[in-house]
Short mmCIF file of C-alpha atoms in Angstrom, two decimals:
data_model
loop_
_atom_site.label_atom_id
_atom_site.label_comp_id
_atom_site.label_asym_id
_atom_site.label_seq_id
_atom_site.Cartn_x
_atom_site.Cartn_y
_atom_site.Cartn_z
CA MET A 1 13.97 15.59 -9.26
CA ASN A 2 17.62 15.00 -7.82
CA ALA A 3 16.59 15.02 -4.37
CA LEU A 4 14.49 11.68 -4.71
CA PRO A 5 17.43 9.38 -4.82
CA CYS A 6 18.32 11.35 -1.49
CA THR A 7 14.88 9.52 0.07
CA ILE A 8 16.54 6.12 -0.42
CA TYR A 9 19.80 6.98 1.73
CA VAL A 10 18.35 9.49 4.30
CA SER A 11 15.92 6.09 5.12
CA PHE A 12 19.32 3.91 5.46
CA ALA A 13 20.89 6.60 7.41
CA GLY A 14 17.99 7.13 9.72
CA ALA A 15 17.89 3.56 10.19
CA ALA A 16 21.42 3.44 11.36
CA LEU A 17 21.01 6.51 13.05
CA ALA A 18 17.72 5.01 15.24
CA LEU A 19 19.84 1.77 16.58
CA LEU A 20 22.22 3.66 17.17
CA ALA A 21 19.62 6.47 19.09
CA GLY A 22 17.76 4.06 20.96
CA ALA A 23 20.79 2.27 23.05
CA ARG A 24 20.50 5.22 24.66
CA SER A 25 17.48 6.92 24.41
CA ALA A 26 13.51 5.59 23.59
CA GLN A 27 12.60 9.26 22.76
CA LEU A 28 16.05 10.37 21.19
CA ALA A 29 15.48 7.55 18.61
CA ARG A 30 11.44 8.35 17.95
CA ILE A 31 13.15 12.21 17.35
CA VAL A 32 15.51 10.38 15.07
CA ALA A 33 12.68 8.59 13.22
CA LEU A 34 10.10 11.36 12.51
CA VAL A 35 13.52 13.92 11.46
CA THR A 36 14.16 11.37 9.12
CA ALA A 37 10.81 10.49 7.79
CA LEU A 38 9.86 14.21 7.31
CA THR A 39 13.12 14.85 5.67
CA ALA A 40 12.22 12.26 3.10
CA PHE A 41 8.90 13.40 2.46
CA GLY A 42 10.15 16.96 2.19
CA LEU A 43 12.13 15.35 -0.37
CA ALA A 44 9.91 13.87 -2.06
CA LEU A 45 7.11 17.24 -2.34
CA TRP A 46 10.18 19.34 -3.08
CA ALA A 47 11.06 17.08 -6.33
CA GLY A 48 7.49 16.67 -7.11
CA ALA A 49 7.45 20.98 -6.77
CA HIS A 50 10.30 21.37 -9.46
CA PHE A 51 8.89 17.70 -11.32
CA THR A 52 8.37 18.25 -15.21
CA PRO A 53 5.79 15.34 -16.23
CA THR A 54 7.24 14.18 -19.25
CA ASN A 55 6.11 10.46 -21.30
CA SER A 56 9.36 8.81 -20.90
CA LEU A 57 11.24 7.89 -17.22
CA GLN A 58 13.73 10.42 -16.36
CA THR A 59 17.05 9.32 -15.27
CA LEU A 60 18.24 10.30 -11.68
CA VAL A 61 21.20 7.83 -11.34
CA ASP A 62 23.09 5.83 -14.32
CA ALA A 63 26.05 4.28 -12.94
CA PRO A 64 27.91 0.69 -13.28
CA TRP A 65 27.14 -2.10 -10.82
CA ILE A 66 27.23 -5.69 -11.92
CA ALA A 67 29.03 -5.14 -15.26
CA GLU A 68 29.77 -9.13 -16.13
CA LEU A 69 25.48 -9.50 -15.93
CA GLY A 70 24.88 -6.13 -17.40
CA VAL A 71 23.33 -4.62 -13.63
CA ARG A 72 23.32 -0.83 -13.53
CA TYR A 73 22.75 1.03 -10.55
CA HIS A 74 19.47 2.57 -12.54
CA LEU A 75 17.71 5.33 -10.65
CA ALA A 76 14.94 7.35 -12.71
CA ALA A 77 11.46 8.98 -12.43
CA ASP A 78 8.07 9.21 -14.30
CA GLY A 79 4.61 10.66 -12.83
CA ILE A 80 3.67 6.98 -11.48
CA SER A 81 6.54 6.45 -9.85
CA MET A 82 6.64 10.68 -8.91
CA THR A 83 3.27 10.05 -7.15
CA LEU A 84 3.66 6.70 -5.24
CA MET A 85 7.17 8.25 -3.88
CA VAL A 86 5.31 10.88 -2.17
CA LEU A 87 2.64 8.46 -1.29
CA THR A 88 5.40 6.49 0.80
CA GLY A 89 7.10 9.58 2.41
CA LEU A 90 3.47 10.57 3.82
CA ALA A 91 3.07 7.51 5.04
CA ALA A 92 6.15 7.13 6.85
CA THR A 93 5.73 9.85 8.55
CA VAL A 94 2.76 9.68 9.80
CA GLY A 95 3.47 6.18 10.39
CA VAL A 96 6.23 7.59 13.24
CA LEU A 97 3.81 9.81 15.02
CA PHE A 98 1.57 6.63 15.77
CA SER A 99 4.37 4.91 16.77
CA TRP A 100 4.88 7.38 18.81
CA ASN A 101 3.54 4.48 21.68
CA ILE A 102 5.79 2.22 21.06
CA GLU A 103 7.98 1.60 24.58
CA GLU A 104 10.02 -2.02 23.86
CA ARG A 105 13.47 -2.01 22.03
CA VAL A 106 12.91 1.70 19.82
CA GLY A 107 15.28 1.58 18.85
CA GLU A 108 15.38 -1.56 16.71
CA PHE A 109 11.53 -1.19 15.65
CA PHE A 110 12.78 2.46 14.08
CA ALA A 111 15.58 1.44 12.23
CA LEU A 112 13.56 -1.82 10.32
CA TYR A 113 10.79 0.67 10.03
CA LEU A 114 13.34 2.88 8.31
CA ALA A 115 14.81 0.16 6.40
CA LEU A 116 11.66 -1.04 4.74
CA ILE A 117 10.94 2.88 3.60
CA GLY A 118 14.39 2.95 1.77
CA GLY A 119 13.18 -0.72 0.09
CA VAL A 120 10.20 0.51 -0.88
CA PHE A 121 11.29 4.26 -1.89
CA GLY A 122 14.46 2.18 -4.06
CA VAL A 123 11.77 -0.02 -5.91
CA PHE A 124 9.70 2.55 -7.15
CA LEU A 125 12.85 4.40 -8.26
CA SER A 126 14.63 1.44 -9.74
CA ALA A 127 14.65 0.95 -13.67
CA ASP A 128 16.57 -1.74 -14.05
CA ALA A 129 15.06 -5.24 -12.91
CA PHE A 130 17.94 -6.14 -10.93
CA VAL A 131 17.83 -3.33 -8.96
CA PHE A 132 14.45 -3.07 -8.48
CA PHE A 133 14.84 -7.04 -6.90
CA VAL A 134 17.34 -6.39 -4.85
CA PHE A 135 14.95 -3.13 -3.31
CA TYR A 136 11.69 -5.19 -3.21
CA GLU A 137 13.12 -8.04 -1.51
CA ILE A 138 14.99 -5.16 1.32
CA ALA A 139 11.43 -3.75 1.50
CA ILE A 140 10.32 -7.10 2.21
CA VAL A 141 12.14 -8.76 5.03
CA PRO A 142 11.74 -6.26 8.26
CA LYS A 143 8.50 -6.60 7.67
CA TYR A 144 8.77 -10.49 9.05
CA PHE A 145 10.79 -8.73 12.19
CA LEU A 146 8.33 -5.94 12.61
CA ILE A 147 5.11 -8.21 13.02
CA ALA A 148 6.97 -11.07 14.57
CA ASN A 149 8.59 -8.52 17.28
CA TRP A 150 5.83 -6.23 18.14
CA GLY A 151 2.35 -7.60 16.72
CA SER A 152 -0.27 -8.72 18.79
CA THR A 153 -2.81 -11.57 17.26
CA ASN A 154 -1.08 -14.86 16.23
CA ARG A 155 2.37 -12.13 15.80
CA GLU A 156 4.23 -14.94 14.77
CA TYR A 157 2.10 -17.30 12.09
CA GLY A 158 1.11 -13.76 10.97
CA ALA A 159 4.63 -13.14 10.12
CA MET A 160 5.52 -16.16 9.04
CA LYS A 161 2.48 -16.35 6.43
CA LEU A 162 3.23 -12.76 5.31
CA VAL A 163 6.47 -13.41 4.35
CA LEU A 164 6.07 -16.67 2.71
CA TYR A 165 3.81 -15.78 0.74
CA SER A 166 6.02 -12.36 0.16
CA PHE A 167 9.06 -14.60 -1.18
CA ALA A 168 7.38 -17.15 -2.87
CA GLY A 169 5.65 -14.37 -4.95
CA SER A 170 9.55 -13.02 -5.22
CA ALA A 171 10.64 -16.37 -6.46
CA LEU A 172 7.85 -16.41 -9.62
CA VAL A 173 9.28 -12.68 -9.93
CA MET A 174 12.84 -13.57 -10.00
CA ALA A 175 12.66 -16.92 -12.71
CA GLY A 176 10.36 -14.66 -15.39
CA LEU A 177 12.65 -11.92 -14.79
CA LEU A 178 15.50 -14.84 -15.21
CA TRP A 179 13.71 -16.65 -18.40
CA ALA A 180 14.15 -13.27 -19.53
CA TYR A 181 17.29 -12.30 -18.80
CA ALA A 182 18.70 -15.17 -20.79
CA ALA A 183 16.53 -14.96 -23.92
CA SER A 184 17.41 -11.57 -24.61
CA GLY A 185 21.10 -12.39 -24.78
CA GLY A 186 22.12 -11.93 -20.79
CA SER A 187 23.22 -8.43 -21.48
CA SER A 188 21.27 -5.78 -19.68
CA PHE A 189 18.60 -5.70 -16.87
CA ALA A 190 17.41 -2.01 -17.91
CA LEU A 191 13.73 -2.39 -18.05
CA SER A 192 13.84 -1.06 -20.79
CA ASP A 193 15.47 -2.93 -22.55
CA LEU A 194 14.40 -6.15 -21.80
CA ALA A 195 10.86 -4.82 -23.26
CA LEU A 196 12.33 -4.19 -26.29
CA ALA A 197 13.99 -8.04 -26.12
CA ALA A 198 10.67 -8.55 -25.63
CA THR A 199 9.10 -8.06 -28.70
CA GLN A 200 11.27 -10.83 -30.16
CA PHE A 201 10.56 -13.36 -27.86
CA THR A 202 8.31 -15.80 -29.30
CA ARG A 203 4.34 -15.82 -27.77
CA PHE A 204 4.87 -18.89 -25.31
CA GLU A 205 7.98 -16.56 -23.89
CA GLN A 206 5.65 -13.91 -23.64
CA LEU A 207 2.76 -15.88 -22.20
CA GLY A 208 5.19 -17.88 -19.91
CA MET A 209 7.04 -14.78 -18.89
CA PHE A 210 4.21 -12.29 -18.30
CA ALA A 211 2.59 -15.30 -15.74
CA LEU A 212 5.41 -15.20 -13.20
CA VAL A 213 6.20 -11.76 -13.40
CA PHE A 214 2.74 -10.46 -12.96
CA THR A 215 1.24 -13.97 -10.48
CA GLY A 216 4.48 -12.89 -8.33
CA PHE A 217 3.82 -9.06 -7.77
CA ALA A 218 0.07 -9.91 -7.54
CA VAL A 219 0.46 -11.90 -4.67
CA LEU A 220 1.78 -9.09 -2.45
CA ALA A 221 -0.93 -6.47 -4.46
CA GLY A 222 -3.39 -8.54 -2.72
CA MET A 223 -5.07 -10.34 -5.49
CA PHE A 224 -7.89 -13.45 -4.87
CA PRO A 225 -7.18 -16.40 -4.32
CA PHE A 226 -3.98 -15.34 -3.14
CA HIS A 227 -4.71 -12.47 -0.72
CA THR A 228 -4.99 -14.57 2.67
CA TRP A 229 -1.93 -13.13 4.10
CA ALA A 230 -2.96 -9.45 3.94
CA PRO A 231 -5.93 -9.51 6.49
CA THR A 232 -3.73 -11.94 8.72
CA GLY A 233 -0.36 -9.74 8.43
CA HIS A 234 -2.83 -7.11 8.73
CA VAL A 235 -4.04 -8.10 12.10
CA ALA A 236 -0.78 -9.43 13.95
CA ALA A 237 0.82 -6.36 12.71
CA PRO A 238 1.36 -3.53 14.90
CA THR A 239 -0.33 -0.40 13.71
CA ALA A 240 2.53 1.56 11.96
CA ALA A 241 3.24 -1.73 10.36
CA SER A 242 -0.78 -2.34 9.56
CA MET A 243 -0.60 1.67 7.97
CA LEU A 244 2.60 0.28 5.56
CA LEU A 245 1.50 -2.52 5.03
CA ALA A 246 -1.82 -1.60 3.27
CA GLY A 247 -0.62 1.83 2.48
CA VAL A 248 2.52 1.22 0.60
CA VAL A 249 3.56 -1.96 1.17
CA MET A 250 0.33 -3.92 -1.26
CA LYS A 251 1.56 -1.31 -3.93
CA LEU A 252 4.61 -2.61 -4.55
CA GLY A 253 2.77 -5.53 -5.94
CA ALA A 254 0.72 -3.20 -7.99
CA TYR A 255 3.26 -1.10 -9.26
CA GLY A 256 5.38 -4.28 -9.91
CA CYS A 257 2.71 -5.21 -12.40
CA LEU A 258 2.25 -2.64 -14.27
CA ARG A 259 5.90 -1.30 -14.45
CA VAL A 260 7.94 -4.55 -14.73
CA ALA A 261 4.65 -7.07 -16.02
CA MET A 262 2.44 -4.87 -18.16
CA ALA A 263 4.64 -3.02 -19.78
CA THR A 264 7.37 -5.39 -20.90
CA PHE A 265 5.13 -8.64 -22.09
CA PRO A 266 2.32 -6.81 -23.76
CA THR A 267 1.21 -9.98 -25.29
CA GLY A 268 0.96 -11.85 -21.96
CA LEU A 269 -1.15 -9.17 -20.60
CA ALA A 270 -3.95 -9.14 -23.83
CA TYR A 271 -3.93 -12.14 -23.64
CA PHE A 272 -4.49 -12.90 -19.58
CA ALA A 273 -6.14 -9.64 -18.84
CA PRO A 274 -9.54 -11.22 -18.61
CA VAL A 275 -8.72 -13.85 -16.19
CA ILE A 276 -6.90 -11.08 -13.90
CA ALA A 277 -9.99 -8.99 -14.41
CA TRP A 278 -12.06 -11.88 -13.31
CA LEU A 279 -10.13 -12.31 -10.43
CA ALA A 280 -9.94 -9.03 -9.33
CA ILE A 281 -13.94 -8.56 -9.72
CA ILE A 282 -14.15 -11.71 -7.41
CA GLY A 283 -11.68 -10.18 -4.70
CA ILE A 284 -14.23 -6.34 -4.52
CA VAL A 285 -16.92 -8.56 -4.13
CA TYR A 286 -15.76 -11.57 -1.59
CA ALA A 287 -13.56 -9.66 0.18
CA GLY A 288 -16.50 -6.90 0.16
CA LEU A 289 -19.07 -9.40 1.96
CA ILE A 290 -15.96 -11.42 4.51
CA ALA A 291 -15.45 -8.09 5.80
CA LEU A 292 -19.44 -7.41 5.59
CA VAL A 293 -19.59 -10.30 8.65
CA GLN A 294 -16.57 -10.14 10.39
CA GLU A 295 -16.81 -9.30 14.77
CA ASP A 296 -12.85 -8.42 14.75
CA PHE A 297 -12.98 -4.58 14.11
CA LYS A 298 -9.10 -4.79 12.75
CA PHE A 299 -10.70 -8.26 10.30
CA VAL A 300 -13.22 -5.74 8.51
CA ILE A 301 -10.05 -3.15 7.55
CA GLY A 302 -7.72 -6.38 6.28
CA TYR A 303 -10.36 -7.74 4.00
CA SER A 304 -11.96 -3.89 3.30
CA SER A 305 -8.28 -3.55 2.14
CA VAL A 306 -8.07 -6.67 -0.11
CA SER A 307 -11.34 -5.49 -1.69
CA HIS A 308 -10.38 -1.86 -2.83
CA MET A 309 -6.89 -3.28 -4.00
CA GLY A 310 -9.18 -5.35 -6.43
CA PHE A 311 -10.27 -1.75 -7.91
CA VAL A 312 -6.27 -1.44 -8.81
CA LEU A 313 -5.80 -4.30 -10.19
CA LEU A 314 -8.84 -4.40 -12.53
CA GLY A 315 -8.03 -1.60 -13.51
CA LEU A 316 -4.79 -2.59 -14.76
CA ALA A 317 -6.88 -5.49 -16.32
CA ALA A 318 -8.55 -2.86 -18.61
CA ALA A 319 -5.41 -2.03 -20.04
CA ASN A 320 -6.66 1.77 -21.07
CA SER A 321 -5.34 4.80 -20.29
CA VAL A 322 -8.00 5.91 -18.32
CA ALA A 323 -8.50 2.86 -16.02
CA VAL A 324 -4.94 2.69 -15.43
CA SER A 325 -4.41 6.17 -14.73
CA GLY A 326 -7.26 5.27 -12.08
CA ALA A 327 -5.41 2.04 -11.24
CA VAL A 328 -2.46 4.69 -9.46
CA LEU A 329 -4.98 6.92 -8.86
CA GLN A 330 -6.24 4.10 -6.42
CA MET A 331 -3.16 3.34 -5.00
CA PHE A 332 -2.17 6.84 -3.57
CA SER A 333 -5.42 6.80 -2.41
CA HIS A 334 -5.94 3.72 -0.80
CA GLY A 335 -2.78 4.26 0.73
CA ILE A 336 -4.06 7.13 2.83
CA ILE A 337 -7.49 6.17 3.43
CA ALA A 338 -6.47 2.48 4.56
CA GLY A 339 -3.22 3.89 6.65
CA LEU A 340 -6.12 6.36 8.19
CA LEU A 341 -8.80 3.41 9.51
CA PHE A 342 -5.79 1.15 10.51
CA ALA A 343 -4.27 4.08 12.47
CA VAL A 344 -7.76 4.78 14.20
CA VAL A 345 -8.29 1.10 14.27
CA GLY A 346 -5.40 -0.26 15.33
CA ARG A 347 -4.17 2.62 17.71
CA MET A 348 -6.24 5.00 18.58
CA VAL A 349 -9.00 2.37 20.00
CA TYR A 350 -7.98 -1.30 20.36
CA GLU A 351 -4.12 0.75 22.39
CA ARG A 352 -7.45 2.15 24.96
CA THR A 353 -10.10 0.03 24.61
CA HIS A 354 -7.94 -3.82 24.40
CA THR A 355 -10.66 -5.03 22.30
CA ARG A 356 -11.38 -5.21 18.65
CA LYS A 357 -14.22 -7.08 18.72
CA LEU A 358 -17.67 -5.38 17.73
CA ALA A 359 -19.84 -6.63 20.49
CA ASP A 360 -17.37 -5.27 23.45
CA LEU A 361 -16.86 -1.94 21.16
CA ARG A 362 -20.94 -2.23 21.08
CA ALA A 363 -21.42 -2.05 24.34
CA MET A 364 -18.87 1.07 24.94
CA PRO A 365 -20.24 4.78 23.62
CA LEU A 366 -16.94 5.53 22.39
CA HIS A 367 -18.79 8.64 20.27
CA LYS A 368 -18.91 10.21 23.78
CA LEU A 369 -16.04 8.81 25.19
CA LEU A 370 -13.47 9.08 22.11
CA PRO A 371 -15.13 11.79 19.57
CA PHE A 372 -12.01 12.40 18.01
CA ALA A 373 -11.34 8.83 16.92
CA ALA A 374 -15.09 8.43 16.22
CA VAL A 375 -15.05 12.22 14.01
CA VAL A 376 -11.91 11.11 12.07
CA PHE A 377 -13.18 7.28 11.40
CA VAL A 378 -16.52 7.96 9.92
CA ILE A 379 -14.55 10.60 7.26
CA ALA A 380 -12.50 7.87 6.42
CA GLY A 381 -14.80 5.77 6.51
CA LEU A 382 -16.79 7.72 3.86
CA ALA A 383 -13.96 8.71 1.88
CA SER A 384 -13.22 4.77 1.42
CA MET A 385 -17.47 4.35 0.47
CA GLY A 386 -16.06 6.57 -2.23
CA MET A 387 -17.99 9.64 -1.13
CA PRO A 388 -17.91 12.86 -3.42
CA GLY A 389 -14.92 15.33 -1.72
CA PHE A 390 -12.80 12.52 -0.95
CA SER A 391 -9.88 10.52 -3.19
CA GLY A 392 -11.76 7.33 -3.28
CA PHE A 393 -14.52 8.97 -5.53
CA PRO A 394 -12.32 10.14 -8.57
CA ALA A 395 -10.14 7.20 -7.89
CA GLU A 396 -12.77 4.18 -8.37
CA LEU A 397 -14.94 6.58 -10.50
CA THR A 398 -12.42 7.06 -13.05
CA ILE A 399 -11.60 3.56 -12.77
CA LEU A 400 -14.76 2.35 -13.54
CA VAL A 401 -15.21 4.36 -16.31
CA GLY A 402 -12.16 3.35 -18.19
CA THR A 403 -13.30 -0.11 -17.33
CA TRP A 404 -16.53 0.62 -19.06
CA LYS A 405 -14.53 1.36 -22.02
CA THR A 406 -13.04 -1.84 -22.82
CA LYS A 407 -15.47 -4.17 -20.90
CA PRO A 408 -18.91 -2.66 -19.69
CA LEU A 409 -19.63 -6.09 -18.10
CA TRP A 410 -16.53 -6.36 -15.64
CA ALA A 411 -17.77 -2.49 -14.75
CA LEU A 412 -21.28 -3.53 -13.50
CA VAL A 413 -20.30 -6.21 -11.29
CA ALA A 414 -17.42 -4.58 -10.46
CA ALA A 415 -19.55 -1.41 -9.16
CA THR A 416 -21.43 -3.86 -6.57
CA GLY A 417 -18.21 -3.46 -4.62
CA VAL A 418 -19.11 0.17 -4.02
CA LEU A 419 -22.87 -0.37 -2.96
CA ILE A 420 -20.75 -3.42 -0.32
CA ALA A 421 -18.31 -1.21 0.60
CA ALA A 422 -20.72 1.20 1.95
CA ALA A 423 -22.50 -2.30 4.09
CA PHE A 424 -19.99 -2.72 5.30
CA THR A 425 -18.37 0.65 6.55
CA LEU A 426 -21.35 1.47 7.78
CA ARG A 427 -21.72 -1.25 10.19
CA ALA A 428 -18.68 -0.96 11.54
CA ILE A 429 -19.35 2.99 12.26
CA GLN A 430 -22.93 2.12 13.40
CA VAL A 431 -20.93 -0.77 15.63
CA SER A 432 -17.79 0.20 16.88
CA PHE A 433 -18.68 4.05 17.13
CA PHE A 434 -22.39 4.28 17.89
CA GLY A 435 -23.77 0.89 19.16
CA LYS A 436 -24.79 2.27 22.59
CA THR A 437 -25.97 5.37 22.80
CA ASP A 438 -27.83 5.44 25.59
CA ALA A 439 -24.88 4.02 27.30
CA THR A 440 -22.85 6.45 29.54
CA PRO A 441 -18.84 5.86 30.19
CA ALA A 442 -19.50 4.10 33.86
CA SER A 443 -21.53 1.56 32.65
CA ALA A 444 -18.88 0.19 29.75
CA PRO A 445 -16.98 -2.42 30.18
CA ALA A 446 -13.78 -2.33 31.63
CA HIS A 447 -10.80 -4.58 29.42
CA GLY A 448 -7.13 -5.23 29.84
CA HIS A 449 -5.60 -4.24 32.54
CA GLY A 450 -8.55 -3.40 34.45
CA ALA A 451 -9.02 0.00 33.88
CA HIS A 452 -12.72 1.68 33.33
CA ALA A 453 -13.59 3.13 29.87
CA HIS A 454 -13.91 6.70 31.47
CA GLU A 455 -10.37 6.82 32.12
CA PHE A 456 -9.21 5.85 28.41
CA PRO A 457 -6.11 8.13 27.96
CA PRO A 458 -7.21 11.00 25.65
CA ILE A 459 -5.99 10.86 21.56
CA THR A 460 -2.59 12.21 21.82
CA TRP A 461 -0.74 15.50 19.72
CA ALA A 462 1.00 13.18 17.50
CA GLU A 463 -2.13 11.12 17.00
CA LYS A 464 -4.76 14.00 15.89
CA ALA A 465 -1.28 15.24 13.49
CA GLY A 466 -1.03 12.13 11.72
CA ALA A 467 -5.10 12.07 11.45
CA ILE A 468 -5.23 15.56 10.17
CA LEU A 469 -2.23 15.12 7.71
CA LEU A 470 -4.01 11.96 6.40
CA ILE A 471 -7.48 13.82 6.27
CA ALA A 472 -6.17 16.96 4.31
CA ALA A 473 -4.34 14.84 2.13
CA MET A 474 -7.99 12.29 0.86
CA VAL A 475 -10.08 16.17 1.03
CA TYR A 476 -7.65 17.49 -1.57
CA LEU A 477 -7.24 15.04 -3.94
CA GLY A 478 -10.86 14.69 -3.63
CA LEU A 479 -10.93 17.93 -4.95
CA ASN A 480 -8.21 17.91 -6.99
CA PRO A 481 -7.71 14.71 -8.46
CA ASP A 482 -5.89 16.38 -11.32
CA ALA A 483 -2.71 17.51 -8.67
CA LEU A 484 -1.49 13.49 -9.76
CA LEU A 485 -3.69 12.84 -12.61
CA ASP A 486 -1.22 14.97 -13.91
CA TRP A 487 1.95 13.63 -13.73
CA ILE A 488 0.24 10.27 -14.09
CA ARG A 489 -1.54 10.45 -18.07
CA PRO A 490 2.00 11.62 -19.58
CA ALA A 491 3.74 8.60 -18.42
CA LEU A 492 1.08 6.96 -19.34
CA GLU A 493 2.25 7.93 -22.82
CA SER A 494 5.30 6.09 -22.29
CA PRO A 495 6.47 3.82 -25.45
CA LEU A 496 7.21 1.42 -22.40
CA PHE A 497 3.68 0.79 -22.51
CA ARG A 498 1.93 1.96 -25.32
CA ALA A 499 1.62 -1.86 -26.88
CA ALA A 500 0.53 -2.55 -23.30
CA LEU A 501 -2.55 -0.39 -23.50
CA THR A 502 -2.92 0.12 -27.06
CA GLY A 503 -3.72 -4.57 -27.10
CA GLY A 504 -4.75 -5.28 -22.99
CA ALA A 505 -7.89 -6.64 -23.66
CA SER A 506 -9.29 -6.49 -26.45
#
C-alpha cells in the first residue's frame, strides 16, 4: 500500500526525465517513458498484491499543507481507488507502447503524457477535496497540448472543446466544494470531514451542492447532454491520448461523482437519482444509435465509449451496493476495452491506411492485409458487446441486476443498449475488416503517401505486446471478476457510502 504514493512521484519524475532525454535522443525518451510507466504499473500491482480490503480509506500519507485553510496532503486508498490505480498503470504502459511511432518532439510528448498520468494517480489517492481538485486540474491541462500538438482531424478545435468543457465542469465542482467548505465552518477540506459536516446542512444546501459537484464531474464522465466533447476529442487526439481519454480520464469524472458528490451529499443523490438515471439511459441509447450510423471508424468508437459510460452512471444512480460495484467494475472493464479499440483503429489501421472512412476500409480486405489487427478488433468488439468470458459481461450484468433491484424499468430500457452495442460493433467489424472478402491486396485502393495496400507495414512488437496485455486483462477479469469485486465490495460498506447506498433512489 505504501508503494501507491510513489506512482505519483515516479510519473512526475519520469515526465521531467523524458523531457531532458528527448533533447538528446527520441529513442531514449521512449525508453524513459516505458520504464516509468512499467515502474508505476508494477508499484500498483505490488500494492494490490499486499492490499487487505477494508470498509474504510487506509491512510498512506497525511501531512499539513496550507494550515490557514485546513488543507492537508492526505493520500489514502480503498478497494475502489486500488482498482483504478491498477487500471491507470496498465493503460499508461500500453499507451506508451502504442506511442512508439511518435517522431516529432518525442520528449515533450512523453513529458506531457506522464504528467497527465501522475495527475490521474493523484486524483485516485486524494482524501482531501483541495488536493483532489489540484490533481484533477493537473490531469486536464496536458490533454490540451497532447491533442493540439500531436492530434489529427480538427485537433485544435477538439482540444479546445475538450478543455473548455473540462474547465466548465471544474468550475462547478469548485463552486460546490467551496460552498460546502464555507458552510462547514471553513476548518477542513478532508472528504470525511465535509461528509460529516454535510449531515448538518439544510436540504437546500445538500441539493445545491450535490447538483454543482455531480454535474461538474459528470461532464468529464461523458453524461448526456454534456457528452459532445468526448467523440470530438477522441477523434482529434493521437492514439495514446484517445486511449487515456476513454480508458482513464473519463473515469476521473465517474470517480468524482462517486467519491465526492455521492459520498458527501447523499440527500442530493436521493433527490436527483431519477434524473441522473434517465440521462444515463438516454446516453446509452442515443450514443449507441449515433454510433450505428457513423461513417468515420473512430467516431464509431467515440460514441460507443459514451454509450458504455452511460452504464457506469446508471449504476451510480441506482445507488445500491450491487449496482455501484458493477459501475466500478465497468470503469475498469471499459478502460481496457475502449483502450484496445482505439489502439486498433487509431494506430494499427489509420496509421497504415491513412483513412478512417468505413467506405474506404470496406474496399480493403483488412482481414487479409492486417490479420492481427482484425483478430484483436474482433476480440475487443466481442468484449465491448458484453460477451461471456470477457470483462464487459460481468460488469454490465452486475449493473443491470443491481439496477433491477432498485428500478426494473430503468434496467429494461437500459438493456436495449446492449442490443444496440451488438449492432454497431458487428457493423464496424463487418465493414472495416470483412467488407470485400473477394478483394485482393493489389486491388485495394492506395491512400496517404501513395503506398499501396499490400505495402502496409507489419504490426510492430510494441503494438502486439500492448494488445496482448489488454486482452489478457479483459479475459482474466471476465473469468474471475471477483478479483476486483473482492476489493470493491468492502469499500462500499464504508460509513462514507452508507447513507448514499441506502437512500439513493428509494
